[in-house]
Every structure is written in C-alpha cells, then in structure tokens.
Tab-separated table of C-alpha atoms in Angstrom:
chain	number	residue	atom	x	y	z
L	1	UNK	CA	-6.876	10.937	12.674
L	2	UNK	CA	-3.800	12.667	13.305
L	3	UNK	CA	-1.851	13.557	9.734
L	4	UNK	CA	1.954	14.461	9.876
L	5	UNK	CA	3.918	14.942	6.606
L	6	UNK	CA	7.122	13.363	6.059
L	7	UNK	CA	9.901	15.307	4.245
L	8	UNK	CA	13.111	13.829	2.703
L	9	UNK	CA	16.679	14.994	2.989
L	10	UNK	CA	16.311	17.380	0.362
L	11	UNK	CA	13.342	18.898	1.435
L	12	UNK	CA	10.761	17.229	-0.836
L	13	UNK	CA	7.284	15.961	0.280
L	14	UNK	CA	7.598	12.034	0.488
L	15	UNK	CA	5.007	10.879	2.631
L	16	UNK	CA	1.673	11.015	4.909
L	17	UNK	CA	2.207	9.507	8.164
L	18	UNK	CA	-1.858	8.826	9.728
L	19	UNK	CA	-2.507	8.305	13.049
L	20	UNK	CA	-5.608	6.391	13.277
L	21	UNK	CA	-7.444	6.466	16.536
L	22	UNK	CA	-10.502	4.907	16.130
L	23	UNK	CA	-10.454	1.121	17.899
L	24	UNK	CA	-13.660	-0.488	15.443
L	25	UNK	CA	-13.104	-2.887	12.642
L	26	UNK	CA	-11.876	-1.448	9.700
L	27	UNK	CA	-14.917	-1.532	6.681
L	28	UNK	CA	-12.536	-3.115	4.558
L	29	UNK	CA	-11.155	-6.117	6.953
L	30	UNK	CA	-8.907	-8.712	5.955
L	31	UNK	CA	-9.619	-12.215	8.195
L	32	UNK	CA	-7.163	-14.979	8.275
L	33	UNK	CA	-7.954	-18.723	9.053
L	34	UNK	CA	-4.861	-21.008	8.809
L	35	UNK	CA	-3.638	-20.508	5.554
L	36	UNK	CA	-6.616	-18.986	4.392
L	37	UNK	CA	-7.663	-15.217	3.817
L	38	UNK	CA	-11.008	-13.398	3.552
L	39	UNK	CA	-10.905	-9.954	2.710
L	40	UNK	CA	-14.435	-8.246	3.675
L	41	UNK	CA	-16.379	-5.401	2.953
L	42	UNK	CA	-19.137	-4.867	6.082
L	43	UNK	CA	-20.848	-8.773	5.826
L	44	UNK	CA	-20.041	-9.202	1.622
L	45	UNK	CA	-16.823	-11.378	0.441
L	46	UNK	CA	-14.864	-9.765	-1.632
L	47	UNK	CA	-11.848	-11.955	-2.081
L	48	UNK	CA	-10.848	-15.590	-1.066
L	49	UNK	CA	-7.358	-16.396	-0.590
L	50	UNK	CA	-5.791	-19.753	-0.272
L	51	UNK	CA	-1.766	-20.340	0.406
L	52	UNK	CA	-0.212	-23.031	-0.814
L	53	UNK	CA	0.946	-25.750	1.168
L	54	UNK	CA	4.641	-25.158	0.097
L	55	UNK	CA	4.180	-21.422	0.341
L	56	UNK	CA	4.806	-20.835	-2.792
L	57	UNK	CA	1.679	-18.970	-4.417
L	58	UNK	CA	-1.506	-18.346	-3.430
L	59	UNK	CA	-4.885	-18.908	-5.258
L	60	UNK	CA	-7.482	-16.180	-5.149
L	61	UNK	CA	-11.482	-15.703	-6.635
L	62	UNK	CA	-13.038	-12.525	-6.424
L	63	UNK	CA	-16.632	-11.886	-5.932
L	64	UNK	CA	-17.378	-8.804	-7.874
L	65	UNK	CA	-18.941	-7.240	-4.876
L	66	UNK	CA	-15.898	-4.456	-3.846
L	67	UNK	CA	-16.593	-1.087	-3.754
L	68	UNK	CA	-14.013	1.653	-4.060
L	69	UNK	CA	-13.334	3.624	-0.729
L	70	UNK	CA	-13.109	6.474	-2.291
L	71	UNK	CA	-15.769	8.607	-4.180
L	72	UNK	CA	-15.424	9.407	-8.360
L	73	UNK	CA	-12.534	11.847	-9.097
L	74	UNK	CA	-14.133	14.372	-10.668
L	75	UNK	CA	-11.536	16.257	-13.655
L	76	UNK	CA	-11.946	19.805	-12.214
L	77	UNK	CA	-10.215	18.176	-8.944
L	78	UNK	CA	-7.686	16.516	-11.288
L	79	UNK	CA	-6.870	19.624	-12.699
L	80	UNK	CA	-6.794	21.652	-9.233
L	81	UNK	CA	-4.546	19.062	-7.158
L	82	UNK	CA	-2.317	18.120	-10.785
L	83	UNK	CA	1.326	17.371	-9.397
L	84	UNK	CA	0.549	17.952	-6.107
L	85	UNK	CA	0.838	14.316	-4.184
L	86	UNK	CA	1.099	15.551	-0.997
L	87	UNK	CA	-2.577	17.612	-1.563
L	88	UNK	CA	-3.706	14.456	-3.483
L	89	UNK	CA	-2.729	12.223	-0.005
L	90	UNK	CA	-4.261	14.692	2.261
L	91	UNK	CA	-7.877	14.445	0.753
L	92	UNK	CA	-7.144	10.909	0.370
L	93	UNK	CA	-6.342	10.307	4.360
L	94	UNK	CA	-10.077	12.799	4.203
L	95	UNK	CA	-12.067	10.380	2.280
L	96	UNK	CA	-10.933	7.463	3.702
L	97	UNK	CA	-11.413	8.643	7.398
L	98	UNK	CA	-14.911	9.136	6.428
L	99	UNK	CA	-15.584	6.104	4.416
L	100	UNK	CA	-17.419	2.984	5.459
L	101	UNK	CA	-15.416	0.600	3.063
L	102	UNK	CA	-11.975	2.349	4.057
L	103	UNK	CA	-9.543	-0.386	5.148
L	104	UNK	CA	-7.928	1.950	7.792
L	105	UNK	CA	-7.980	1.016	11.412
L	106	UNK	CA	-6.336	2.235	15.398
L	107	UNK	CA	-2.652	2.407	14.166
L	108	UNK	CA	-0.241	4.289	12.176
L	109	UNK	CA	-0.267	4.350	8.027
L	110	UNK	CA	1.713	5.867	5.873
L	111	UNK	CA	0.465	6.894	2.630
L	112	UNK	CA	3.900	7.825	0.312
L	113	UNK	CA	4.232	8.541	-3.100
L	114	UNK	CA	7.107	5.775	-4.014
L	115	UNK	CA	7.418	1.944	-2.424
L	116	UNK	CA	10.233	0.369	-2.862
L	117	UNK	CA	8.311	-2.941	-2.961
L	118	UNK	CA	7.107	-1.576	-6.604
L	119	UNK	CA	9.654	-3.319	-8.865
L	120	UNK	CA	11.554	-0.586	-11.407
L	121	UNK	CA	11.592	-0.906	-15.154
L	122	UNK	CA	15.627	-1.312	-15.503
L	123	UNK	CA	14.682	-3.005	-19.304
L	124	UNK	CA	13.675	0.455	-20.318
L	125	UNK	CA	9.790	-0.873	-21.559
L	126	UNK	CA	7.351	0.758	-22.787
L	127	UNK	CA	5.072	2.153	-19.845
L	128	UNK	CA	2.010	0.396	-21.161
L	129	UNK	CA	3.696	-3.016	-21.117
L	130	UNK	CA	5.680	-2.141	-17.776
L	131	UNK	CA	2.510	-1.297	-15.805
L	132	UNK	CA	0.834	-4.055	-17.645
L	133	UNK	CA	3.402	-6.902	-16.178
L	134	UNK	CA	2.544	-5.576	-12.809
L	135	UNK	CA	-1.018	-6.651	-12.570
L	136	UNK	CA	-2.130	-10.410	-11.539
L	137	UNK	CA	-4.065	-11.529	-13.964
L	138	UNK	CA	-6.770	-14.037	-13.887
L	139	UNK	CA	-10.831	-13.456	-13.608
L	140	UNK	CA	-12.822	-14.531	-11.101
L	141	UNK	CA	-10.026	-16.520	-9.763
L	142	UNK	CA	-6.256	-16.558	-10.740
L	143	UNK	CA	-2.911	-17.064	-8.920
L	144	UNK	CA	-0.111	-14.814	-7.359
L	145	UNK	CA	2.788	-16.879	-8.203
L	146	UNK	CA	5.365	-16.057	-4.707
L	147	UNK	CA	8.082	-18.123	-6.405
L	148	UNK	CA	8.336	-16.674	-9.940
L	149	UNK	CA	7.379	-13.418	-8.365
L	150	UNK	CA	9.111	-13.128	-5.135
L	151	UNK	CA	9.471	-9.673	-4.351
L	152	UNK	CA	5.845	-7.726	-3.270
L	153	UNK	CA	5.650	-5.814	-6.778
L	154	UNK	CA	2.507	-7.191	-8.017
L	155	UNK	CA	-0.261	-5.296	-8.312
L	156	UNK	CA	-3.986	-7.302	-7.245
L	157	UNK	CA	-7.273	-5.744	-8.848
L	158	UNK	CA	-10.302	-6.003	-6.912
L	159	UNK	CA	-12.292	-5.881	-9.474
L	160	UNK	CA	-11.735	-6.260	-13.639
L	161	UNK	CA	-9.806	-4.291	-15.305
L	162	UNK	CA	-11.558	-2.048	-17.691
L	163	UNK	CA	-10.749	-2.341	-21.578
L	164	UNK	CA	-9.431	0.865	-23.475
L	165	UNK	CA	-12.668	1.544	-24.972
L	166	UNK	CA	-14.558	1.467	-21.591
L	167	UNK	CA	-16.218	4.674	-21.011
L	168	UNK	CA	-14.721	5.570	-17.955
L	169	UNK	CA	-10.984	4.889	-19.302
L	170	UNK	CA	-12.235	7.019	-22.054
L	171	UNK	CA	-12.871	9.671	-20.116
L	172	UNK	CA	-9.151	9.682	-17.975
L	173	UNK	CA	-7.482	8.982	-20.978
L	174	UNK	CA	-7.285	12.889	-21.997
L	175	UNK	CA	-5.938	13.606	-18.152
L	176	UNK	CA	-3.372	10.753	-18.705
L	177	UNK	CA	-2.057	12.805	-21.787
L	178	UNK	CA	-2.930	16.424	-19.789
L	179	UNK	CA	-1.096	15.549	-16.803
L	180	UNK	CA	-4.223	15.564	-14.781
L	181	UNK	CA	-4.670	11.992	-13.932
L	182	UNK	CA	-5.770	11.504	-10.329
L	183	UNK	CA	-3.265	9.154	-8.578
L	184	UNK	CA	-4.099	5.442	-8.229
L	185	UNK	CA	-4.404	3.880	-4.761
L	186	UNK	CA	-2.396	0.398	-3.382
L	187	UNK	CA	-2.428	-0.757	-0.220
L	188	UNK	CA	0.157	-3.512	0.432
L	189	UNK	CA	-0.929	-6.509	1.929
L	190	UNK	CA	1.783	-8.622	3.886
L	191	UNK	CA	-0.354	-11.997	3.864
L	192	UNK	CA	-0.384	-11.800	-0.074
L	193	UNK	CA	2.703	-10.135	-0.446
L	194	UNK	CA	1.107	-7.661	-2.926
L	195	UNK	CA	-0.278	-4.613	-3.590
L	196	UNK	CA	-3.989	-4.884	-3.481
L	197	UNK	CA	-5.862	-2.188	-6.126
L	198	UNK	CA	-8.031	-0.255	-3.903
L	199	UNK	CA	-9.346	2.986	-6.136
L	200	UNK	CA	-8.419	3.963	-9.357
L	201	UNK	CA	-8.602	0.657	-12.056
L	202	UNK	CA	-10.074	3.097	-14.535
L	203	UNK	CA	-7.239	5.342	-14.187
L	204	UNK	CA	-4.961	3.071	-14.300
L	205	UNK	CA	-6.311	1.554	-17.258
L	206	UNK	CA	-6.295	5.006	-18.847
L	207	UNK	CA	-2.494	5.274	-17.896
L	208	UNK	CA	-1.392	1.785	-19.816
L	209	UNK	CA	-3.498	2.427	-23.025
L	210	UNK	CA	-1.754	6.419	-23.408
L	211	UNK	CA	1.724	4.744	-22.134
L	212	UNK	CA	1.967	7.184	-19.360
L	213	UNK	CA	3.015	7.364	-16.073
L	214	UNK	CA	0.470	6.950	-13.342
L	215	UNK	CA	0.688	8.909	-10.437
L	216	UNK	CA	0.281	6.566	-7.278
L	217	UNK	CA	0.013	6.640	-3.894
L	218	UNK	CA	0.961	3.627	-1.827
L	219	UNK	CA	-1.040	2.777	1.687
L	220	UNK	CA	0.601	0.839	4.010
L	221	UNK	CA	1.019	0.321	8.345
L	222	UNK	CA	4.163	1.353	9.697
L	223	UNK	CA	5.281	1.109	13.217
L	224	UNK	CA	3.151	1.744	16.524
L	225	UNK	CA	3.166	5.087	18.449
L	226	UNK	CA	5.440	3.195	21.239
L	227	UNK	CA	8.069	1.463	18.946
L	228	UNK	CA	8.321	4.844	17.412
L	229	UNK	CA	9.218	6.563	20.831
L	230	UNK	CA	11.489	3.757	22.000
L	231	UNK	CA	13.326	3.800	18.845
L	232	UNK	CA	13.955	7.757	18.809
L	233	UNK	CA	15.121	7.364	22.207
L	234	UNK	CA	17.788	4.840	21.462
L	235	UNK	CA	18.527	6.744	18.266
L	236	UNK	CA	19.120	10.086	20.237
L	237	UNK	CA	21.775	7.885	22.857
L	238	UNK	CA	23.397	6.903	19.873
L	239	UNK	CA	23.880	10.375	18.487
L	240	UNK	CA	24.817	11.307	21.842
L	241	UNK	CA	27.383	8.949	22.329
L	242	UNK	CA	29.075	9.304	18.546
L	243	UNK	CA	28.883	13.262	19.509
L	244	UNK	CA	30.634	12.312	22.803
L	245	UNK	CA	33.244	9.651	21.127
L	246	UNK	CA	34.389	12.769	18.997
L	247	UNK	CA	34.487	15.139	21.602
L	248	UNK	CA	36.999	12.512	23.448
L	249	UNK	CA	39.191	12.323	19.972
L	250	UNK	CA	39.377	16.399	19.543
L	251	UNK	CA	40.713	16.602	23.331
L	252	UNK	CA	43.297	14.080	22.470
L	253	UNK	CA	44.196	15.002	19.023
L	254	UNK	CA	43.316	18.687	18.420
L	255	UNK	CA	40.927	20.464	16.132
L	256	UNK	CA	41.881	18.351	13.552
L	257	UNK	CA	39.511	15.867	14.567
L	258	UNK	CA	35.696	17.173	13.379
L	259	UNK	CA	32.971	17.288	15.832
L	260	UNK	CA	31.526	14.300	14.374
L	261	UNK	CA	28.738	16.449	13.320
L	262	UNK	CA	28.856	15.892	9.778
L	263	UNK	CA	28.465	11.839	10.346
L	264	UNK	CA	26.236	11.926	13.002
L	265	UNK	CA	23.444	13.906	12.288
L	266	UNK	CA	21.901	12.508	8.974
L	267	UNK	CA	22.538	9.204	10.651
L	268	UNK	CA	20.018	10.098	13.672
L	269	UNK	CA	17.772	11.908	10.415
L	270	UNK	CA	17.765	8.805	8.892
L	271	UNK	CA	16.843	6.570	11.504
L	272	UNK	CA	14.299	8.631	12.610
L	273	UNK	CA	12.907	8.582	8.687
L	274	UNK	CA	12.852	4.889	8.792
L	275	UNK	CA	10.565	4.332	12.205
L	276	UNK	CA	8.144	6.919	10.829
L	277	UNK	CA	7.830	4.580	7.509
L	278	UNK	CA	9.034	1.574	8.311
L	279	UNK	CA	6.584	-1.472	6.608
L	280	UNK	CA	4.989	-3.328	9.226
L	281	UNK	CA	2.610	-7.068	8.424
L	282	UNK	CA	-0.979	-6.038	8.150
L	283	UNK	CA	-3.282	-6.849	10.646
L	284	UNK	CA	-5.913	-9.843	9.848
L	285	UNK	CA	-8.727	-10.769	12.499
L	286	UNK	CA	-9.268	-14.392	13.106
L	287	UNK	CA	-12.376	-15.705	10.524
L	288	UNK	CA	-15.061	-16.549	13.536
L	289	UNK	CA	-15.827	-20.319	12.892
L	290	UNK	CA	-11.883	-20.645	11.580
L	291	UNK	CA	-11.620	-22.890	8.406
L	292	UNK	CA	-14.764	-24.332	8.252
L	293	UNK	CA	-16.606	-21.116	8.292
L	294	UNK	CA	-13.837	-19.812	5.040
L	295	UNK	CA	-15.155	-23.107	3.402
L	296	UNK	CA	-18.592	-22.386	3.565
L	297	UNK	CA	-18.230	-18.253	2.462
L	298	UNK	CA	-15.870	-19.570	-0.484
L	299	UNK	CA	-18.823	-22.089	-1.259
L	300	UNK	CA	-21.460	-19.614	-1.168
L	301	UNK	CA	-19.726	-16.762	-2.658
L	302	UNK	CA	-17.837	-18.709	-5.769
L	303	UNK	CA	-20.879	-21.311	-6.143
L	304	UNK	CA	-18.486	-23.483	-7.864
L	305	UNK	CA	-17.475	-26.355	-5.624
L	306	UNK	CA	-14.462	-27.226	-8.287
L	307	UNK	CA	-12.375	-23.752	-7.257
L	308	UNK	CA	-9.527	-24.892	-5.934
L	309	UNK	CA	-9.572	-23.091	-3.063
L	310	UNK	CA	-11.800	-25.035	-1.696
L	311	UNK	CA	-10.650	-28.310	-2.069
C-alpha cells in the first residue's frame, strides 16, 4: 500500500489517499446479484440487502456474525494520537492493510476526515439527537428508506448498537468528555447509498450519550491510477492554455492585463484535489450461483422464511 496525504488550500491535513496493490478479494466483500446484495466476511453473511423494485429503499437483516477490522483502541493510544486525524488515518490504513476482515482491495481509497455525503446539523440539535437521526435503525432487519432519505447521510451499523450503560460505552464515555475518543470508522457504500459502520459502535455510542462530537474518519474509493493521470494531463493543457490566453491579452493591451496567474492556478489546485478524492461506486463481485444462491444464504442465515427479503 502506497499512502499519500492530501492537504487543503490552507495547508491543513484533509485526507489519506491509499494505493492498494494487492489483486485478492477483499476480507470484507460486498457481492451483488440483480437487485440483491451480500456483504461477506471470508465464507460468513453478514448482511442481506434487497432493493426495491421502484428503487426506492432497500430492506436489510443482519446476521450478528461481523467482526470489526480493526483491533480494540486501547485509551493510552487515545490519549497519544488525541486531535491528530491524520496520525489516527495512518495507523488506520496500518491495521487495515494487515487485517483479514479489512474491506480494502487493488485500487485507490481515500480515508478523509469530513464527507460531504454526511448531512450537517443546520437545526442547531443537540449532538446526541443529531448523531442519533443518522443511524438506520431496525434489528436484525430494518429498512434504508432512499426516498425519505435521499442523500447518502445515513449511517448503517453492522452490528447493535450498544446502550449507555454497556460496559464498553462506559469505558469511552470519559474520552468522549477528555477529548480522547478514538475516531469512528464509515465506509460509504454506493449500492446502499450509505455509510456502512465498520469500527467504532461503542465509541460512537459513547459520543451520543456525553452529546459530543465524534471524531470520524470516512473510507471510501476514489478514482483509478490512470483516470488520475489522464485527468492531470488535461488539467495542466488547460492551465497552459488560460496562461497562454493571458499572455495574448497583455501583448495587446499592456501590463494592465494580469498574467492570469491569480485565476489559473487554484483552478489547476483544485482540479487536481478533486481526482485525488473524487467518490467513485464501490466495487461488488457477482454472488456465484446469482439470485438463487442469495435466496438460499438469506434462508440459511435469517432462518425465517417470512423476511421480506426473501420473498
């Protein structure tokens, strides 16, 4: 893996672009059959997904079996890496390199500290009840509503949230208040136009019940190696040529006329900002045996022939 950090205009870490090498099956795989989902860890079901007809929601059960990527945060690390999200994202892009239930595969990620696909709180609520209307609910099964919700914001748990009193939360709830709370991890997934919960439901947890702010850190693909160098190509000819177009004015008009400078360059920076991050659909790998094989994992792993995914 290949790690590059991305910096914005005024100079602040925003980003981890990760250039993933390795061409195997990711641990965590997401398989598509029609307009049904399977997301995988090694041979267990984790989640079954089924999109409406109409496309306008899709129904989901969980199977309790998901396992977090990433090891237990322990609070000395909390307190060593507190407010640094760039240190935070590089032993992230560590663990998950090394981890057998990491969902990264050959391609580039970004891992960024803000997504716009997050929606904000303009209403002013209280964190707790702002972080709170994020989350689908619904346990085993539930529904991510695309036409009420339209917009990517929602957050997915793969697993229950913990309650307030859980042991765990307990135990993050002084490093919510501390400012030592290890981020939470999301990694958006185009085919359910969400953020799936990948590490951290404890923490997060912790974060709603103190009415804090939880740090996050948002996992996503972004655009190939080659779209990247064709882009910056075409973005450097079209530097050149506003350069050039100026040029042409100032030996017409005089020094009057600026270089063109000014205009030009944070264009190019911000073009070439936008193919390192762009959002890109995440890859699914076609369910071997299609539908009929989705049918009989949903049957197995739900055990309840009345879901309604699998009518």
């Amino acid at each position: 893996m290949r790690r590059t950090d991305i910096i914005g205009d005024d100079g602040t870490w925003t980003g981890l672009c990760l250039e993933v090498r390795s061409p195997r099956r990711p641990g965590l795989c997401l398989f598509s059959a029609g307009r049904r989902l399977l997301l995988a860890q090694g041979a267990k079901p984790v989640l079954l997904a089924a999109v409406d007809e109409d496309h306008c929601g899709v129904e989901f059960r969980r199977t309790d079996a998901y396992r977090s990527p990433l090891p237990p945060s322990r609070a000395e690390t909390g307190r060593a890496l507190a407010g640094d999200p760039d240190r935070w994202a590089h032993r992230f892009a560590e663990l998950l390199r090394g981890s057998p239930h990491s969902p990264l595969h050959e391609g580039r990620w970004l891992l960024s500290r803000a997504s716009g696909l997050l929606r904000s709180n303009h209403d002013g609520r209280p964190r707790s009840a702002y972080w709170s209307s994020l989350l689908v609910a619904g346990h085993p099964d539930g529904y991510i509503d695309w036409f009420v919700h339209n917009g990517s914001w929602e957050i997915l748990p793969l697993r229950p949230m913990p309650g307030a009193d859980d042991s765990r939360v307990k135990a993050y709830r002084k490093q919510a208040r501390d400012g030592t709370l290890p981020p939470v991890l999301l990694w958006w997934v185009s085919g359910l136009d969400c953020h799936l919960l990948l590490d951290g439901h404890a923490r997060l947890a912790a974060a709603i019940a103190e009415s804090t702010e939880p740090p996050v850190l948002h996992l996503h693909r972004t655009a190939p190696s080659d779209e990247v160098a064709t882009g910056t190509e075409q973005a450097v000819r079209l530097y050149e040529a506003e350069l050039a177009r100026f040029a042409a004015l100032r030996a017409r008009h005089g020094d009057a006329v600026p270089d063109g400078a000014v205009t030009a360059g944070p264009a190019l920076a911000r073009r070439l900002r936008e193919l390192r991050t762009a959002r890109r659909p995440t890859w699914a790998w076609p369910l071997p045996g299609g539908e009929a094989r989705w049918r009989g994992i949903a049957r197995e792993a739900t055990a309840d022939p009345k879901w309604p995914g699998n009518g």
